[in-house]
JSON list of C-alpha atoms in Angstrom, two decimals:
[
{"chain": "B", "resi": 1, "resn": "UNK", "atom": "CA", "xyz": [20.06, -1.50, -18.56]},
{"chain": "B", "resi": 2, "resn": "UNK", "atom": "CA", "xyz": [17.20, -0.93, -19.66]},
{"chain": "B", "resi": 3, "resn": "UNK", "atom": "CA", "xyz": [14.78, -3.06, -21.83]},
{"chain": "B", "resi": 4, "resn": "UNK", "atom": "CA", "xyz": [13.86, -1.02, -24.73]},
{"chain": "B", "resi": 5, "resn": "UNK", "atom": "CA", "xyz": [9.45, -1.50, -25.24]},
{"chain": "B", "resi": 6, "resn": "UNK", "atom": "CA", "xyz": [9.60, -4.33, -27.87]},
{"chain": "B", "resi": 7, "resn": "UNK", "atom": "CA", "xyz": [12.14, -6.73, -25.44]},
{"chain": "B", "resi": 8, "resn": "UNK", "atom": "CA", "xyz": [9.51, -5.44, -22.56]},
{"chain": "B", "resi": 9, "resn": "UNK", "atom": "CA", "xyz": [6.04, -6.68, -24.66]},
{"chain": "B", "resi": 10, "resn": "UNK", "atom": "CA", "xyz": [8.53, -9.93, -25.37]},
{"chain": "B", "resi": 11, "resn": "UNK", "atom": "CA", "xyz": [9.00, -10.03, -21.83]},
{"chain": "B", "resi": 12, "resn": "UNK", "atom": "CA", "xyz": [4.92, -9.56, -20.42]},
{"chain": "B", "resi": 13, "resn": "UNK", "atom": "CA", "xyz": [3.89, -12.31, -23.09]},
{"chain": "B", "resi": 14, "resn": "UNK", "atom": "CA", "xyz": [5.67, -14.96, -20.63]},
{"chain": "B", "resi": 15, "resn": "UNK", "atom": "CA", "xyz": [2.76, -13.20, -17.48]},
{"chain": "B", "resi": 16, "resn": "UNK", "atom": "CA", "xyz": [0.43, -13.48, -16.22]},
{"chain": "B", "resi": 17, "resn": "UNK", "atom": "CA", "xyz": [-1.70, -9.72, -15.73]},
{"chain": "B", "resi": 18, "resn": "UNK", "atom": "CA", "xyz": [1.02, -7.10, -15.87]},
{"chain": "B", "resi": 19, "resn": "UNK", "atom": "CA", "xyz": [0.14, -4.18, -17.99]},
{"chain": "B", "resi": 20, "resn": "UNK", "atom": "CA", "xyz": [2.84, -2.10, -18.82]},
{"chain": "B", "resi": 21, "resn": "UNK", "atom": "CA", "xyz": [2.09, 1.57, -17.61]},
{"chain": "B", "resi": 22, "resn": "UNK", "atom": "CA", "xyz": [3.27, 4.96, -18.39]},
{"chain": "B", "resi": 23, "resn": "UNK", "atom": "CA", "xyz": [6.29, 3.16, -20.69]},
{"chain": "B", "resi": 24, "resn": "UNK", "atom": "CA", "xyz": [8.03, 2.64, -16.84]},
{"chain": "B", "resi": 25, "resn": "UNK", "atom": "CA", "xyz": [6.59, 0.56, -15.30]},
{"chain": "B", "resi": 26, "resn": "UNK", "atom": "CA", "xyz": [4.83, -2.90, -14.44]},
{"chain": "B", "resi": 27, "resn": "UNK", "atom": "CA", "xyz": [1.83, -3.18, -12.46]},
{"chain": "B", "resi": 28, "resn": "UNK", "atom": "CA", "xyz": [-0.47, -5.87, -11.34]},
{"chain": "B", "resi": 29, "resn": "UNK", "atom": "CA", "xyz": [-3.84, -6.64, -9.46]},
{"chain": "B", "resi": 30, "resn": "UNK", "atom": "CA", "xyz": [-4.38, -9.10, -7.12]},
{"chain": "B", "resi": 31, "resn": "UNK", "atom": "CA", "xyz": [-7.12, -10.44, -5.39]},
{"chain": "B", "resi": 32, "resn": "UNK", "atom": "CA", "xyz": [-7.68, -11.14, -2.46]},
{"chain": "B", "resi": 33, "resn": "UNK", "atom": "CA", "xyz": [-10.83, -13.26, -0.65]},
{"chain": "B", "resi": 34, "resn": "UNK", "atom": "CA", "xyz": [-9.95, -11.61, 3.18]},
{"chain": "B", "resi": 35, "resn": "UNK", "atom": "CA", "xyz": [-8.19, -8.30, 3.80]},
{"chain": "B", "resi": 36, "resn": "UNK", "atom": "CA", "xyz": [-5.46, -10.46, 5.96]},
{"chain": "B", "resi": 37, "resn": "UNK", "atom": "CA", "xyz": [-5.06, -12.89, 3.25]},
{"chain": "B", "resi": 38, "resn": "UNK", "atom": "CA", "xyz": [-3.70, -9.98, 1.58]},
{"chain": "B", "resi": 39, "resn": "UNK", "atom": "CA", "xyz": [-1.36, -8.55, 4.40]},
{"chain": "B", "resi": 40, "resn": "UNK", "atom": "CA", "xyz": [-0.08, -11.96, 4.46]},
{"chain": "B", "resi": 41, "resn": "UNK", "atom": "CA", "xyz": [1.47, -11.74, 0.82]},
{"chain": "B", "resi": 42, "resn": "UNK", "atom": "CA", "xyz": [1.89, -7.95, 1.64]},
{"chain": "B", "resi": 43, "resn": "UNK", "atom": "CA", "xyz": [4.32, -9.76, 4.48]},
{"chain": "B", "resi": 44, "resn": "UNK", "atom": "CA", "xyz": [5.53, -12.56, 1.12]},
{"chain": "B", "resi": 45, "resn": "UNK", "atom": "CA", "xyz": [6.47, -9.27, -0.75]},
{"chain": "B", "resi": 46, "resn": "UNK", "atom": "CA", "xyz": [8.22, -7.12, 1.30]},
{"chain": "B", "resi": 47, "resn": "UNK", "atom": "CA", "xyz": [10.11, -9.83, 2.37]},
{"chain": "B", "resi": 48, "resn": "UNK", "atom": "CA", "xyz": [11.26, -11.52, -1.22]},
{"chain": "B", "resi": 49, "resn": "UNK", "atom": "CA", "xyz": [11.77, -7.00, -2.16]},
{"chain": "B", "resi": 50, "resn": "UNK", "atom": "CA", "xyz": [14.49, -7.24, 0.91]},
{"chain": "B", "resi": 51, "resn": "UNK", "atom": "CA", "xyz": [16.26, -10.43, -0.21]},
{"chain": "B", "resi": 52, "resn": "UNK", "atom": "CA", "xyz": [16.50, -9.09, -4.10]},
{"chain": "B", "resi": 53, "resn": "UNK", "atom": "CA", "xyz": [17.07, -5.44, -2.45]},
{"chain": "B", "resi": 54, "resn": "UNK", "atom": "CA", "xyz": [14.24, -4.27, -5.24]},
{"chain": "B", "resi": 55, "resn": "UNK", "atom": "CA", "xyz": [11.23, -2.33, -2.98]},
{"chain": "B", "resi": 56, "resn": "UNK", "atom": "CA", "xyz": [7.66, -2.19, -5.31]},
{"chain": "B", "resi": 57, "resn": "UNK", "atom": "CA", "xyz": [5.60, 0.03, -4.47]},
{"chain": "B", "resi": 58, "resn": "UNK", "atom": "CA", "xyz": [2.46, -0.99, -2.75]},
{"chain": "B", "resi": 59, "resn": "UNK", "atom": "CA", "xyz": [-1.34, -0.86, -1.86]},
{"chain": "B", "resi": 60, "resn": "UNK", "atom": "CA", "xyz": [-4.06, -2.02, -0.31]},
{"chain": "B", "resi": 61, "resn": "UNK", "atom": "CA", "xyz": [-7.11, -1.18, -0.69]},
{"chain": "B", "resi": 62, "resn": "UNK", "atom": "CA", "xyz": [-9.21, -3.84, 1.52]},
{"chain": "B", "resi": 63, "resn": "UNK", "atom": "CA", "xyz": [-8.46, -7.38, -0.79]},
{"chain": "B", "resi": 64, "resn": "UNK", "atom": "CA", "xyz": [-6.77, -5.70, -3.25]},
{"chain": "B", "resi": 65, "resn": "UNK", "atom": "CA", "xyz": [-3.54, -5.24, -3.36]},
{"chain": "B", "resi": 66, "resn": "UNK", "atom": "CA", "xyz": [-1.67, -4.00, -6.25]},
{"chain": "B", "resi": 67, "resn": "UNK", "atom": "CA", "xyz": [1.83, -3.70, -7.09]},
{"chain": "B", "resi": 68, "resn": "UNK", "atom": "CA", "xyz": [4.41, -2.17, -9.17]},
{"chain": "B", "resi": 69, "resn": "UNK", "atom": "CA", "xyz": [7.84, -1.94, -10.57]},
{"chain": "B", "resi": 70, "resn": "UNK", "atom": "CA", "xyz": [10.87, -0.02, -12.40]},
{"chain": "B", "resi": 71, "resn": "UNK", "atom": "CA", "xyz": [13.60, 0.82, -11.68]},
{"chain": "B", "resi": 72, "resn": "UNK", "atom": "CA", "xyz": [14.80, 4.00, -10.82]},
{"chain": "B", "resi": 73, "resn": "UNK", "atom": "CA", "xyz": [18.83, 3.39, -11.44]},
{"chain": "B", "resi": 74, "resn": "UNK", "atom": "CA", "xyz": [17.54, 2.33, -14.86]},
{"chain": "B", "resi": 75, "resn": "UNK", "atom": "CA", "xyz": [15.03, 5.03, -15.12]},
{"chain": "B", "resi": 76, "resn": "UNK", "atom": "CA", "xyz": [13.14, 1.78, -16.80]},
{"chain": "B", "resi": 77, "resn": "UNK", "atom": "CA", "xyz": [11.92, -1.69, -16.59]},
{"chain": "B", "resi": 78, "resn": "UNK", "atom": "CA", "xyz": [15.34, -3.66, -16.11]},
{"chain": "B", "resi": 79, "resn": "UNK", "atom": "CA", "xyz": [15.95, -7.61, -16.09]},
{"chain": "B", "resi": 80, "resn": "UNK", "atom": "CA", "xyz": [15.30, -7.39, -11.61]},
{"chain": "B", "resi": 81, "resn": "UNK", "atom": "CA", "xyz": [11.68, -5.82, -12.90]},
{"chain": "B", "resi": 82, "resn": "UNK", "atom": "CA", "xyz": [10.52, -8.99, -14.14]},
{"chain": "B", "resi": 83, "resn": "UNK", "atom": "CA", "xyz": [12.00, -11.36, -11.80]},
{"chain": "B", "resi": 84, "resn": "UNK", "atom": "CA", "xyz": [10.60, -9.84, -9.26]},
{"chain": "B", "resi": 85, "resn": "UNK", "atom": "CA", "xyz": [7.48, -9.56, -10.57]},
{"chain": "B", "resi": 86, "resn": "UNK", "atom": "CA", "xyz": [8.15, -14.32, -11.47]},
{"chain": "B", "resi": 87, "resn": "UNK", "atom": "CA", "xyz": [8.81, -14.11, -7.96]},
{"chain": "B", "resi": 88, "resn": "UNK", "atom": "CA", "xyz": [5.51, -12.16, -6.74]},
{"chain": "B", "resi": 89, "resn": "UNK", "atom": "CA", "xyz": [3.71, -14.52, -9.31]},
{"chain": "B", "resi": 90, "resn": "UNK", "atom": "CA", "xyz": [5.52, -17.73, -7.63]},
{"chain": "B", "resi": 91, "resn": "UNK", "atom": "CA", "xyz": [4.93, -16.49, -4.14]},
{"chain": "B", "resi": 92, "resn": "UNK", "atom": "CA", "xyz": [1.10, -16.12, -5.37]},
{"chain": "B", "resi": 93, "resn": "UNK", "atom": "CA", "xyz": [0.72, -18.97, -6.48]},
{"chain": "B", "resi": 94, "resn": "UNK", "atom": "CA", "xyz": [2.60, -21.03, -3.52]},
{"chain": "B", "resi": 95, "resn": "UNK", "atom": "CA", "xyz": [-0.03, -19.43, -1.69]},
{"chain": "B", "resi": 96, "resn": "UNK", "atom": "CA", "xyz": [-3.49, -20.50, -3.05]},
{"chain": "V", "resi": 1, "resn": "UNK", "atom": "CA", "xyz": [-23.41, 10.07, 10.79]},
{"chain": "V", "resi": 2, "resn": "UNK", "atom": "CA", "xyz": [-21.53, 12.14, 8.64]},
{"chain": "V", "resi": 3, "resn": "UNK", "atom": "CA", "xyz": [-19.41, 15.38, 9.97]},
{"chain": "V", "resi": 4, "resn": "UNK", "atom": "CA", "xyz": [-19.49, 18.54, 8.06]},
{"chain": "V", "resi": 5, "resn": "UNK", "atom": "CA", "xyz": [-16.68, 20.66, 6.99]},
{"chain": "V", "resi": 6, "resn": "UNK", "atom": "CA", "xyz": [-16.30, 22.17, 11.02]},
{"chain": "V", "resi": 7, "resn": "UNK", "atom": "CA", "xyz": [-16.72, 19.45, 12.56]},
{"chain": "V", "resi": 8, "resn": "UNK", "atom": "CA", "xyz": [-13.43, 17.85, 10.89]},
{"chain": "V", "resi": 9, "resn": "UNK", "atom": "CA", "xyz": [-12.00, 20.83, 11.09]},
{"chain": "V", "resi": 10, "resn": "UNK", "atom": "CA", "xyz": [-12.42, 20.83, 14.93]},
{"chain": "V", "resi": 11, "resn": "UNK", "atom": "CA", "xyz": [-11.53, 16.95, 14.73]},
{"chain": "V", "resi": 12, "resn": "UNK", "atom": "CA", "xyz": [-7.88, 17.72, 13.41]},
{"chain": "V", "resi": 13, "resn": "UNK", "atom": "CA", "xyz": [-6.77, 20.87, 15.86]},
{"chain": "V", "resi": 14, "resn": "UNK", "atom": "CA", "xyz": [-6.07, 16.76, 17.85]},
{"chain": "V", "resi": 15, "resn": "UNK", "atom": "CA", "xyz": [-4.52, 15.10, 15.25]},
{"chain": "V", "resi": 16, "resn": "UNK", "atom": "CA", "xyz": [-0.47, 15.53, 14.25]},
{"chain": "V", "resi": 17, "resn": "UNK", "atom": "CA", "xyz": [0.36, 15.46, 10.80]},
{"chain": "V", "resi": 18, "resn": "UNK", "atom": "CA", "xyz": [-3.50, 14.48, 8.50]},
{"chain": "V", "resi": 19, "resn": "UNK", "atom": "CA", "xyz": [-4.75, 16.42, 5.88]},
{"chain": "V", "resi": 20, "resn": "UNK", "atom": "CA", "xyz": [-8.31, 16.22, 5.02]},
{"chain": "V", "resi": 21, "resn": "UNK", "atom": "CA", "xyz": [-8.49, 15.64, 1.06]},
{"chain": "V", "resi": 22, "resn": "UNK", "atom": "CA", "xyz": [-11.04, 15.65, -1.40]},
{"chain": "V", "resi": 23, "resn": "UNK", "atom": "CA", "xyz": [-14.24, 16.50, 0.44]},
{"chain": "V", "resi": 24, "resn": "UNK", "atom": "CA", "xyz": [-14.06, 13.11, 2.21]},
{"chain": "V", "resi": 25, "resn": "UNK", "atom": "CA", "xyz": [-10.55, 12.08, 3.37]},
{"chain": "V", "resi": 26, "resn": "UNK", "atom": "CA", "xyz": [-8.55, 11.72, 5.90]},
{"chain": "V", "resi": 27, "resn": "UNK", "atom": "CA", "xyz": [-4.82, 11.22, 4.65]},
{"chain": "V", "resi": 28, "resn": "UNK", "atom": "CA", "xyz": [-1.12, 10.65, 7.13]},
{"chain": "V", "resi": 29, "resn": "UNK", "atom": "CA", "xyz": [2.43, 9.48, 5.97]},
{"chain": "V", "resi": 30, "resn": "UNK", "atom": "CA", "xyz": [4.32, 7.64, 8.32]},
{"chain": "V", "resi": 31, "resn": "UNK", "atom": "CA", "xyz": [8.34, 7.66, 7.92]},
{"chain": "V", "resi": 32, "resn": "UNK", "atom": "CA", "xyz": [10.11, 4.80, 8.62]},
{"chain": "V", "resi": 33, "resn": "UNK", "atom": "CA", "xyz": [14.39, 3.58, 8.59]},
{"chain": "V", "resi": 34, "resn": "UNK", "atom": "CA", "xyz": [14.46, 0.69, 7.49]},
{"chain": "V", "resi": 35, "resn": "UNK", "atom": "CA", "xyz": [12.14, -0.38, 4.95]},
{"chain": "V", "resi": 36, "resn": "UNK", "atom": "CA", "xyz": [11.33, -3.61, 6.99]},
{"chain": "V", "resi": 37, "resn": "UNK", "atom": "CA", "xyz": [9.60, -0.97, 9.86]},
{"chain": "V", "resi": 38, "resn": "UNK", "atom": "CA", "xyz": [7.53, 0.38, 7.45]},
{"chain": "V", "resi": 39, "resn": "UNK", "atom": "CA", "xyz": [6.08, -3.22, 7.11]},
{"chain": "V", "resi": 40, "resn": "UNK", "atom": "CA", "xyz": [5.54, -3.74, 11.09]},
{"chain": "V", "resi": 41, "resn": "UNK", "atom": "CA", "xyz": [3.83, -0.86, 10.81]},
{"chain": "V", "resi": 42, "resn": "UNK", "atom": "CA", "xyz": [1.22, -1.94, 8.23]},
{"chain": "V", "resi": 43, "resn": "UNK", "atom": "CA", "xyz": [1.13, -5.18, 10.10]},
{"chain": "V", "resi": 44, "resn": "UNK", "atom": "CA", "xyz": [-0.32, -3.67, 13.52]},
{"chain": "V", "resi": 45, "resn": "UNK", "atom": "CA", "xyz": [-2.66, -0.89, 11.68]},
{"chain": "V", "resi": 46, "resn": "UNK", "atom": "CA", "xyz": [-3.90, -4.26, 10.05]},
{"chain": "V", "resi": 47, "resn": "UNK", "atom": "CA", "xyz": [-4.85, -6.01, 13.02]},
{"chain": "V", "resi": 48, "resn": "UNK", "atom": "CA", "xyz": [-5.85, -2.80, 14.10]},
{"chain": "V", "resi": 49, "resn": "UNK", "atom": "CA", "xyz": [-8.04, -2.34, 10.83]},
{"chain": "V", "resi": 50, "resn": "UNK", "atom": "CA", "xyz": [-9.69, -6.35, 11.42]},
{"chain": "V", "resi": 51, "resn": "UNK", "atom": "CA", "xyz": [-10.44, -5.73, 15.59]},
{"chain": "V", "resi": 52, "resn": "UNK", "atom": "CA", "xyz": [-12.49, -1.61, 13.74]},
{"chain": "V", "resi": 53, "resn": "UNK", "atom": "CA", "xyz": [-14.27, -3.84, 11.15]},
{"chain": "V", "resi": 54, "resn": "UNK", "atom": "CA", "xyz": [-12.51, 0.10, 9.63]},
{"chain": "V", "resi": 55, "resn": "UNK", "atom": "CA", "xyz": [-9.97, -0.22, 6.61]},
{"chain": "V", "resi": 56, "resn": "UNK", "atom": "CA", "xyz": [-7.50, 2.29, 5.64]},
{"chain": "V", "resi": 57, "resn": "UNK", "atom": "CA", "xyz": [-6.55, 2.14, 1.97]},
{"chain": "V", "resi": 58, "resn": "UNK", "atom": "CA", "xyz": [-2.13, 1.88, 2.56]},
{"chain": "V", "resi": 59, "resn": "UNK", "atom": "CA", "xyz": [0.22, 2.40, -0.18]},
{"chain": "V", "resi": 60, "resn": "UNK", "atom": "CA", "xyz": [4.08, 1.47, 0.90]},
{"chain": "V", "resi": 61, "resn": "UNK", "atom": "CA", "xyz": [6.91, 3.69, -0.93]},
{"chain": "V", "resi": 62, "resn": "UNK", "atom": "CA", "xyz": [9.61, 2.32, 0.49]},
{"chain": "V", "resi": 63, "resn": "UNK", "atom": "CA", "xyz": [10.30, 4.18, 3.32]},
{"chain": "V", "resi": 64, "resn": "UNK", "atom": "CA", "xyz": [6.69, 6.06, 3.25]},
{"chain": "V", "resi": 65, "resn": "UNK", "atom": "CA", "xyz": [3.30, 4.60, 4.94]},
{"chain": "V", "resi": 66, "resn": "UNK", "atom": "CA", "xyz": [0.96, 6.71, 3.35]},
{"chain": "V", "resi": 67, "resn": "UNK", "atom": "CA", "xyz": [-2.64, 5.56, 5.61]},
{"chain": "V", "resi": 68, "resn": "UNK", "atom": "CA", "xyz": [-6.30, 7.63, 3.82]},
{"chain": "V", "resi": 69, "resn": "UNK", "atom": "CA", "xyz": [-9.15, 7.16, 5.95]},
{"chain": "V", "resi": 70, "resn": "UNK", "atom": "CA", "xyz": [-13.55, 7.17, 4.37]},
{"chain": "V", "resi": 71, "resn": "UNK", "atom": "CA", "xyz": [-16.55, 5.89, 5.35]},
{"chain": "V", "resi": 72, "resn": "UNK", "atom": "CA", "xyz": [-18.11, 4.84, 2.34]},
{"chain": "V", "resi": 73, "resn": "UNK", "atom": "CA", "xyz": [-21.86, 3.98, 4.05]},
{"chain": "V", "resi": 74, "resn": "UNK", "atom": "CA", "xyz": [-21.43, 7.69, 4.54]},
{"chain": "V", "resi": 75, "resn": "UNK", "atom": "CA", "xyz": [-20.15, 8.77, 1.97]},
{"chain": "V", "resi": 76, "resn": "UNK", "atom": "CA", "xyz": [-17.43, 11.22, 3.56]},
{"chain": "V", "resi": 77, "resn": "UNK", "atom": "CA", "xyz": [-15.78, 11.06, 7.31]},
{"chain": "V", "resi": 78, "resn": "UNK", "atom": "CA", "xyz": [-17.35, 9.90, 10.62]},
{"chain": "V", "resi": 79, "resn": "UNK", "atom": "CA", "xyz": [-16.40, 10.02, 13.98]},
{"chain": "V", "resi": 80, "resn": "UNK", "atom": "CA", "xyz": [-15.06, 6.40, 12.93]},
{"chain": "V", "resi": 81, "resn": "UNK", "atom": "CA", "xyz": [-12.48, 7.51, 10.85]},
{"chain": "V", "resi": 82, "resn": "UNK", "atom": "CA", "xyz": [-11.15, 10.02, 13.55]},
{"chain": "V", "resi": 83, "resn": "UNK", "atom": "CA", "xyz": [-11.24, 6.30, 15.90]},
{"chain": "V", "resi": 84, "resn": "UNK", "atom": "CA", "xyz": [-9.02, 4.86, 14.44]},
{"chain": "V", "resi": 85, "resn": "UNK", "atom": "CA", "xyz": [-6.52, 7.62, 12.92]},
{"chain": "V", "resi": 86, "resn": "UNK", "atom": "CA", "xyz": [-6.07, 7.96, 17.21]},
{"chain": "V", "resi": 87, "resn": "UNK", "atom": "CA", "xyz": [-5.31, 4.60, 16.91]},
{"chain": "V", "resi": 88, "resn": "UNK", "atom": "CA", "xyz": [-2.57, 4.38, 14.37]},
{"chain": "V", "resi": 89, "resn": "UNK", "atom": "CA", "xyz": [-1.01, 7.17, 15.91]},
{"chain": "V", "resi": 90, "resn": "UNK", "atom": "CA", "xyz": [-1.14, 5.69, 19.53]},
{"chain": "V", "resi": 91, "resn": "UNK", "atom": "CA", "xyz": [0.58, 2.45, 17.45]},
{"chain": "V", "resi": 92, "resn": "UNK", "atom": "CA", "xyz": [3.98, 4.81, 15.63]},
{"chain": "V", "resi": 93, "resn": "UNK", "atom": "CA", "xyz": [4.00, 6.20, 18.83]},
{"chain": "V", "resi": 94, "resn": "UNK", "atom": "CA", "xyz": [4.32, 2.36, 20.53]},
{"chain": "V", "resi": 95, "resn": "UNK", "atom": "CA", "xyz": [6.58, 1.32, 17.70]},
{"chain": "V", "resi": 96, "resn": "UNK", "atom": "CA", "xyz": [9.30, 4.57, 18.43]}
]
């Protein structure tokens, strides 16, 4: 079920570095020391995305990896996007 | 050495699917049947990029992988971008 703007802002309080964009995305940039560390993180994100059957948009600009989440079926953000975001952050902490 | 527009257009004739954009990029979109095939291709591209010490911008939009090349040091396109593009296309053909 699509979350409204108040719900989204309330959720974002407990997230670090995720920004709400264009009324339907949450976006985060992860910076790595080495290009291949970013690639390794992308592989972890891809595995999680397959497990959750929910796929972020991913961009890799050298050592900077950007993840963008939305729920197409809801034309906005749902609980699933925040579950995914939490999983990526956890994976990122685990890799440090 | 930075290539001029005539040199770039001449080179592009022998490439399939690469477009010249904003006077300094060449861009190609590769579509895959499965999300994980795209991720596998990104891993191959990353390995080539490290070998060539030349890194494309990569974006993954579900089953669509976009590669963008430029040579920052030359503020435009160089021979190296076309060498890289040829390597990615070869790797893509090999993976089919």
